[in-house]
PDB file of C-alpha atoms in Angstrom:
ATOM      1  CA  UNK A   1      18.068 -13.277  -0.408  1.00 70.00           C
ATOM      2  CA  UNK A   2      15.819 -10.274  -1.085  1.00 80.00           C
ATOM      3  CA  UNK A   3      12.842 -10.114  -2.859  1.00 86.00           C
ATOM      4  CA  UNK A   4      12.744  -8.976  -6.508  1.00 90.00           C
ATOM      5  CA  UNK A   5      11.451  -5.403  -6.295  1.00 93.00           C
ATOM      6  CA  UNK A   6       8.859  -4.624  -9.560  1.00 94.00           C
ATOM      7  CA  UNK A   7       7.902  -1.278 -10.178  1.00 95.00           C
ATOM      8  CA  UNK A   8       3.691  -0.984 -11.180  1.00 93.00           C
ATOM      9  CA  UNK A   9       1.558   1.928 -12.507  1.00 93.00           C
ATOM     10  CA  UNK A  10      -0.624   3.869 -10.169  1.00 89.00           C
ATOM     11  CA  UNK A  11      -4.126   4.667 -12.037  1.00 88.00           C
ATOM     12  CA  UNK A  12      -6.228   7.419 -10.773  1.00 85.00           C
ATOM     13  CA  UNK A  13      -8.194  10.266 -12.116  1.00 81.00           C
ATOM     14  CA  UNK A  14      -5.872  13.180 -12.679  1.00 73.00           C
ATOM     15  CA  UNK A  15      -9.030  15.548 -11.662  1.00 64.00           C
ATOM     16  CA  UNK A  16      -9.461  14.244  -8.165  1.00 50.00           C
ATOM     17  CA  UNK A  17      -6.692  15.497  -5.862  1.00 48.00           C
ATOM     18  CA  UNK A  18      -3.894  12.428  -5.741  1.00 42.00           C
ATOM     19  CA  UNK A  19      -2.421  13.297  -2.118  1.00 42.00           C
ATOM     20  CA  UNK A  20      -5.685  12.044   0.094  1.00 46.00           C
ATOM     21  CA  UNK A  21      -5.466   9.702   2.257  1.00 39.00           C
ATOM     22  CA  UNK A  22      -7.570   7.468  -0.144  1.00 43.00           C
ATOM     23  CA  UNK A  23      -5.651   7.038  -3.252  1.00 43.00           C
ATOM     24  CA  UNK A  24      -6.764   6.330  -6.746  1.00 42.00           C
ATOM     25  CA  UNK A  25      -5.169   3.273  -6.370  1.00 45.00           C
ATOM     26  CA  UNK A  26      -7.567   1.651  -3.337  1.00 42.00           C
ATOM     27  CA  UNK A  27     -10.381   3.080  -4.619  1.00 42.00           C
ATOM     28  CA  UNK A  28     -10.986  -0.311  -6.207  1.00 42.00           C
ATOM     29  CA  UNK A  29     -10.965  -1.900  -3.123  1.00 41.00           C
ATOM     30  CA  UNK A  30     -13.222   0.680  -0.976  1.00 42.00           C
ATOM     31  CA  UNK A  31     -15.824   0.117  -3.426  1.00 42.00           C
ATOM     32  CA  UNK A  32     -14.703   3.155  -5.987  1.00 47.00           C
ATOM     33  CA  UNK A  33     -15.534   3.256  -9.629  1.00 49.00           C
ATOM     34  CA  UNK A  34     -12.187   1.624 -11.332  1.00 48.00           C
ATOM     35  CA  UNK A  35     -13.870   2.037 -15.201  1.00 53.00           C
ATOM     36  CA  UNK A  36     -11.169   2.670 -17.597  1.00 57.00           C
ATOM     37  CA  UNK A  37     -12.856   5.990 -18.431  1.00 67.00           C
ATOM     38  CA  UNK A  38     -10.658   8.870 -17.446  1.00 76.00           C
ATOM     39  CA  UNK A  39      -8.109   7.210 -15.889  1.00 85.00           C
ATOM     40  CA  UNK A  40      -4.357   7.806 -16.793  1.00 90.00           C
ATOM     41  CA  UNK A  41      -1.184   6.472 -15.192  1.00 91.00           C
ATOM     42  CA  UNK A  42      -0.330   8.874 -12.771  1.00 89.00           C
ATOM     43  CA  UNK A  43       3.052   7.963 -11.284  1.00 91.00           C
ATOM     44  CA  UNK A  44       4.818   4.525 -10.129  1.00 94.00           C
ATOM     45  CA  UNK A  45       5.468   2.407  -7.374  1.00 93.00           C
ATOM     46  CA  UNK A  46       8.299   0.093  -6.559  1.00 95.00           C
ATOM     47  CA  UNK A  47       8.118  -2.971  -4.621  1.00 94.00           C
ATOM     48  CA  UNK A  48       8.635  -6.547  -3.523  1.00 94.00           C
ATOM     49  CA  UNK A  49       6.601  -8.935  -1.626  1.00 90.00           C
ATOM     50  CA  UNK A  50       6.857 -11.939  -0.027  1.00 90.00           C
ATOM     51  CA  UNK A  51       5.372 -14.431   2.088  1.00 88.00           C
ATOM     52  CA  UNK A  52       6.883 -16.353   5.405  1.00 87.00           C
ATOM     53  CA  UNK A  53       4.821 -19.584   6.050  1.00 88.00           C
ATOM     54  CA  UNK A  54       4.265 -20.517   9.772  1.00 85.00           C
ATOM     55  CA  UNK A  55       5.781 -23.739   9.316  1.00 85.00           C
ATOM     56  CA  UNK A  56       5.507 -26.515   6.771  1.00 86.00           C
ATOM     57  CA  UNK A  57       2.401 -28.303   7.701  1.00 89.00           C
ATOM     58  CA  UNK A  58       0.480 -24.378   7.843  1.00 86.00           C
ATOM     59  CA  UNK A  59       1.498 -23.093   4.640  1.00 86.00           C
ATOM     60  CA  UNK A  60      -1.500 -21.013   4.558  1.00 83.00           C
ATOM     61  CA  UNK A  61      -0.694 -19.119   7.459  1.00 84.00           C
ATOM     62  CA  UNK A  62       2.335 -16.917   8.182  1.00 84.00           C
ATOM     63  CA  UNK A  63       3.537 -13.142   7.291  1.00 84.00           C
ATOM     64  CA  UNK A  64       3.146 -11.070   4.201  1.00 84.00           C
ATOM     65  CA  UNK A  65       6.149  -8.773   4.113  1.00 86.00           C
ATOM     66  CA  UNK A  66       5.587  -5.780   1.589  1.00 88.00           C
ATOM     67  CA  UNK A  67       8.825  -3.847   1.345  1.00 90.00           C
ATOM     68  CA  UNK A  68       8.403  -0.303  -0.497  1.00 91.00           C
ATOM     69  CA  UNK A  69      11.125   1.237  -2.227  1.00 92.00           C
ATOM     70  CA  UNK A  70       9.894   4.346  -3.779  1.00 91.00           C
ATOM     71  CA  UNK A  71       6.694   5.688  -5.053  1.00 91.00           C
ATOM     72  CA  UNK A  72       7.111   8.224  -7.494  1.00 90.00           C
ATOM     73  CA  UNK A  73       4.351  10.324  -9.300  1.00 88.00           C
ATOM     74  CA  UNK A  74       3.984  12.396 -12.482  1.00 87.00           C
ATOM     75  CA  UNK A  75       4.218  15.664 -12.129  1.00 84.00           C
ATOM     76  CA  UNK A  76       2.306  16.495 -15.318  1.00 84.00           C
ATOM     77  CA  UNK A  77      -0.594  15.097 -13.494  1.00 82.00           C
ATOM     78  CA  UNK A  78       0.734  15.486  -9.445  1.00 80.00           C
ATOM     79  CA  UNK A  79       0.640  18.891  -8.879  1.00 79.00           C
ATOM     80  CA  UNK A  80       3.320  19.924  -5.643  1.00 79.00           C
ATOM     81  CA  UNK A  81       4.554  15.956  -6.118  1.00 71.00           C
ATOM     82  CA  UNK A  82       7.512  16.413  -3.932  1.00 73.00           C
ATOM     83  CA  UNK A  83       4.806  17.838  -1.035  1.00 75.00           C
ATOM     84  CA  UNK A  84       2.961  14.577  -0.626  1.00 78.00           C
ATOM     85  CA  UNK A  85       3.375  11.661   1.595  1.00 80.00           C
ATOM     86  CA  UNK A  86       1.232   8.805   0.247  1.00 81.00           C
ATOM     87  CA  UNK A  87      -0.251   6.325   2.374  1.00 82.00           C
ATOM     88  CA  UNK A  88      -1.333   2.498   1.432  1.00 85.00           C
ATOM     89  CA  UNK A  89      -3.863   0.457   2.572  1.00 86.00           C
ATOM     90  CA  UNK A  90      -3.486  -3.218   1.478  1.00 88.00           C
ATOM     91  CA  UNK A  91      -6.670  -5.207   0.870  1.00 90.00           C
ATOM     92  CA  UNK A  92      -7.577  -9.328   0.121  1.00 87.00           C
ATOM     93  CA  UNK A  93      -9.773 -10.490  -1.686  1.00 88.00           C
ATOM     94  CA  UNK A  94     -11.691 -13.795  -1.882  1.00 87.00           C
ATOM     95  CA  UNK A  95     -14.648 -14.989  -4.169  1.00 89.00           C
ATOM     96  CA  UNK A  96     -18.276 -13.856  -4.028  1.00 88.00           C
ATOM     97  CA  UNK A  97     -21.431 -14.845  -4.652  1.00 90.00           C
ATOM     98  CA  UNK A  98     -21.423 -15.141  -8.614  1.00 89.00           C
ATOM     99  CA  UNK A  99     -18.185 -13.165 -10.525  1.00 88.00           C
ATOM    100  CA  UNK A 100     -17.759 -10.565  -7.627  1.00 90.00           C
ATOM    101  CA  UNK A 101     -14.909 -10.518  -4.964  1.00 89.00           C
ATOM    102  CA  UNK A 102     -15.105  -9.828  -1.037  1.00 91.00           C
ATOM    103  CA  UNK A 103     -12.486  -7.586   0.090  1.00 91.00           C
ATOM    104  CA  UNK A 104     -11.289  -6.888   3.470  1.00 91.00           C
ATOM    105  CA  UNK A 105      -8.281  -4.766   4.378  1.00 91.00           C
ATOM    106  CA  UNK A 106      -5.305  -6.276   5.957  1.00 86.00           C
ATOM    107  CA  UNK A 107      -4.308  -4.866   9.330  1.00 82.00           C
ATOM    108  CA  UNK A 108      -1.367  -2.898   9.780  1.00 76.00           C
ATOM    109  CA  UNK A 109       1.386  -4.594  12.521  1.00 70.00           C
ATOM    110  CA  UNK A 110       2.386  -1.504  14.258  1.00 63.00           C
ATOM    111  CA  UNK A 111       5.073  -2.186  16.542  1.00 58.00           C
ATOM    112  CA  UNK A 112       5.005   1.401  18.508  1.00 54.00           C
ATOM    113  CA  UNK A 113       3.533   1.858  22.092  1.00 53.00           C
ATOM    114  CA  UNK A 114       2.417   4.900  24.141  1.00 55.00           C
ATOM    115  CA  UNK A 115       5.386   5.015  26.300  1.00 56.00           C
ATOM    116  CA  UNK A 116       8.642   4.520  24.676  1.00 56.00           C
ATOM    117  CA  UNK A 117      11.466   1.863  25.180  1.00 58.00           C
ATOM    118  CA  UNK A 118      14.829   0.210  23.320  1.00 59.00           C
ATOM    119  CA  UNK A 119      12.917  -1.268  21.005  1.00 57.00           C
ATOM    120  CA  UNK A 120      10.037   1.356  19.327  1.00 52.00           C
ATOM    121  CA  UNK A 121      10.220   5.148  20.260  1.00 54.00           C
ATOM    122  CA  UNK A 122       7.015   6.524  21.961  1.00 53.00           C
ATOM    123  CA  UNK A 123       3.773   6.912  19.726  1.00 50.00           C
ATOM    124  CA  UNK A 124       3.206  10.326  20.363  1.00 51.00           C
ATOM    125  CA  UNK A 125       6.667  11.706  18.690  1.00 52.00           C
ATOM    126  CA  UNK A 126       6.725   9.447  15.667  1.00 52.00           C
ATOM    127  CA  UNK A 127       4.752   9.573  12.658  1.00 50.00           C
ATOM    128  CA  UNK A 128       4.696   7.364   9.693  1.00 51.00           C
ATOM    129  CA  UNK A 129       4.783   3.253   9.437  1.00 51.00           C
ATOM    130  CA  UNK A 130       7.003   2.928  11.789  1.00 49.00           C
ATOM    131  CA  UNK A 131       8.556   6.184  13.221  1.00 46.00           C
TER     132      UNK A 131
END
C-alpha cells in the first residue's frame, strides 16, 4: 500500500530569486533567517514519506523513502515558474544544548556509476535524482 501523499506550503521571500539551488524552504536548516517577516507562501509541494525498519529488534534503523509527486509554485510570486527545476536537500534534526536543534543533512543514495550497465545508465549522460 502506498503512502498517503500531503501537499505542504513552501515559504520563502518572494524578493530573493526562488530557482537557486538553495531554496527558501532549507534555508531553515542551513542556518537562514526563517522570521515570519516577509515571508509569503510561494507555491506547494506534494508528498509522502515513509519509513522501512531494518528488522524488528532495530526499529531505529532502516530507510526513509520520500516519494515526490509534484512541486508546484505561484506564479504571482515565481517569475518563469515553468523554467525551474527545484532541488531538495533533506535535513535531521536532534536536540541542542538548551531550546536549539542540531541539524545535519541526510545523504542522498545515488544509485548511478561512471560507466553504465542494466541496472543505472552512465553518470555522465544523466542528470537529475536518478537519470
Amino acid at each position: 500500500q502506498e503512502p498517503l501523499a500531503i501537499s505542504y506550503n513552501i515559504w520563502g521571500n518572494p524578493t530573493n530569486e526562488a530557482g537557486k539551488r538553495k531554496g527558501a524552504a532549507a534555508g531553515s536548516a542551513a542556518g537562514g533567517d526563517w522570521s515570519s517577516k516577509g515571508m509569503v507562501c510561494l507555491g506547494e509541494l506534494n508528498m509522502s514519506i515513509s519509513w522501512s525498519p531494518t528488522s524488528i529488534r532495530k526499529s531505529e534503523e532502516g530507510q526513509l523513502m520520500i516519494n515526490v509527486n509534484f512541486i508546484k509554485f505561484y506564479s504571482m510570486y515565481v517569475s518563469d515558474w515553468y523554467k525551474i527545476n527545484p532541488w531538495i536537500d533533506v535535513f535531521m534534526s536532534t536536540p541542542g544544548p538548551g531550546d536549539s536543534r542540531l541539524w545535519a543533512q541526510v545523504k542522498r543514495w545515488d544509485p548511478r556509476k561512471l560507466v553504465g550497465s542494466s541496472s543505472a545508465r552512465s553518470k555522465l549522460t544523466t542528470v537529475g535524482a536518478y537519470g
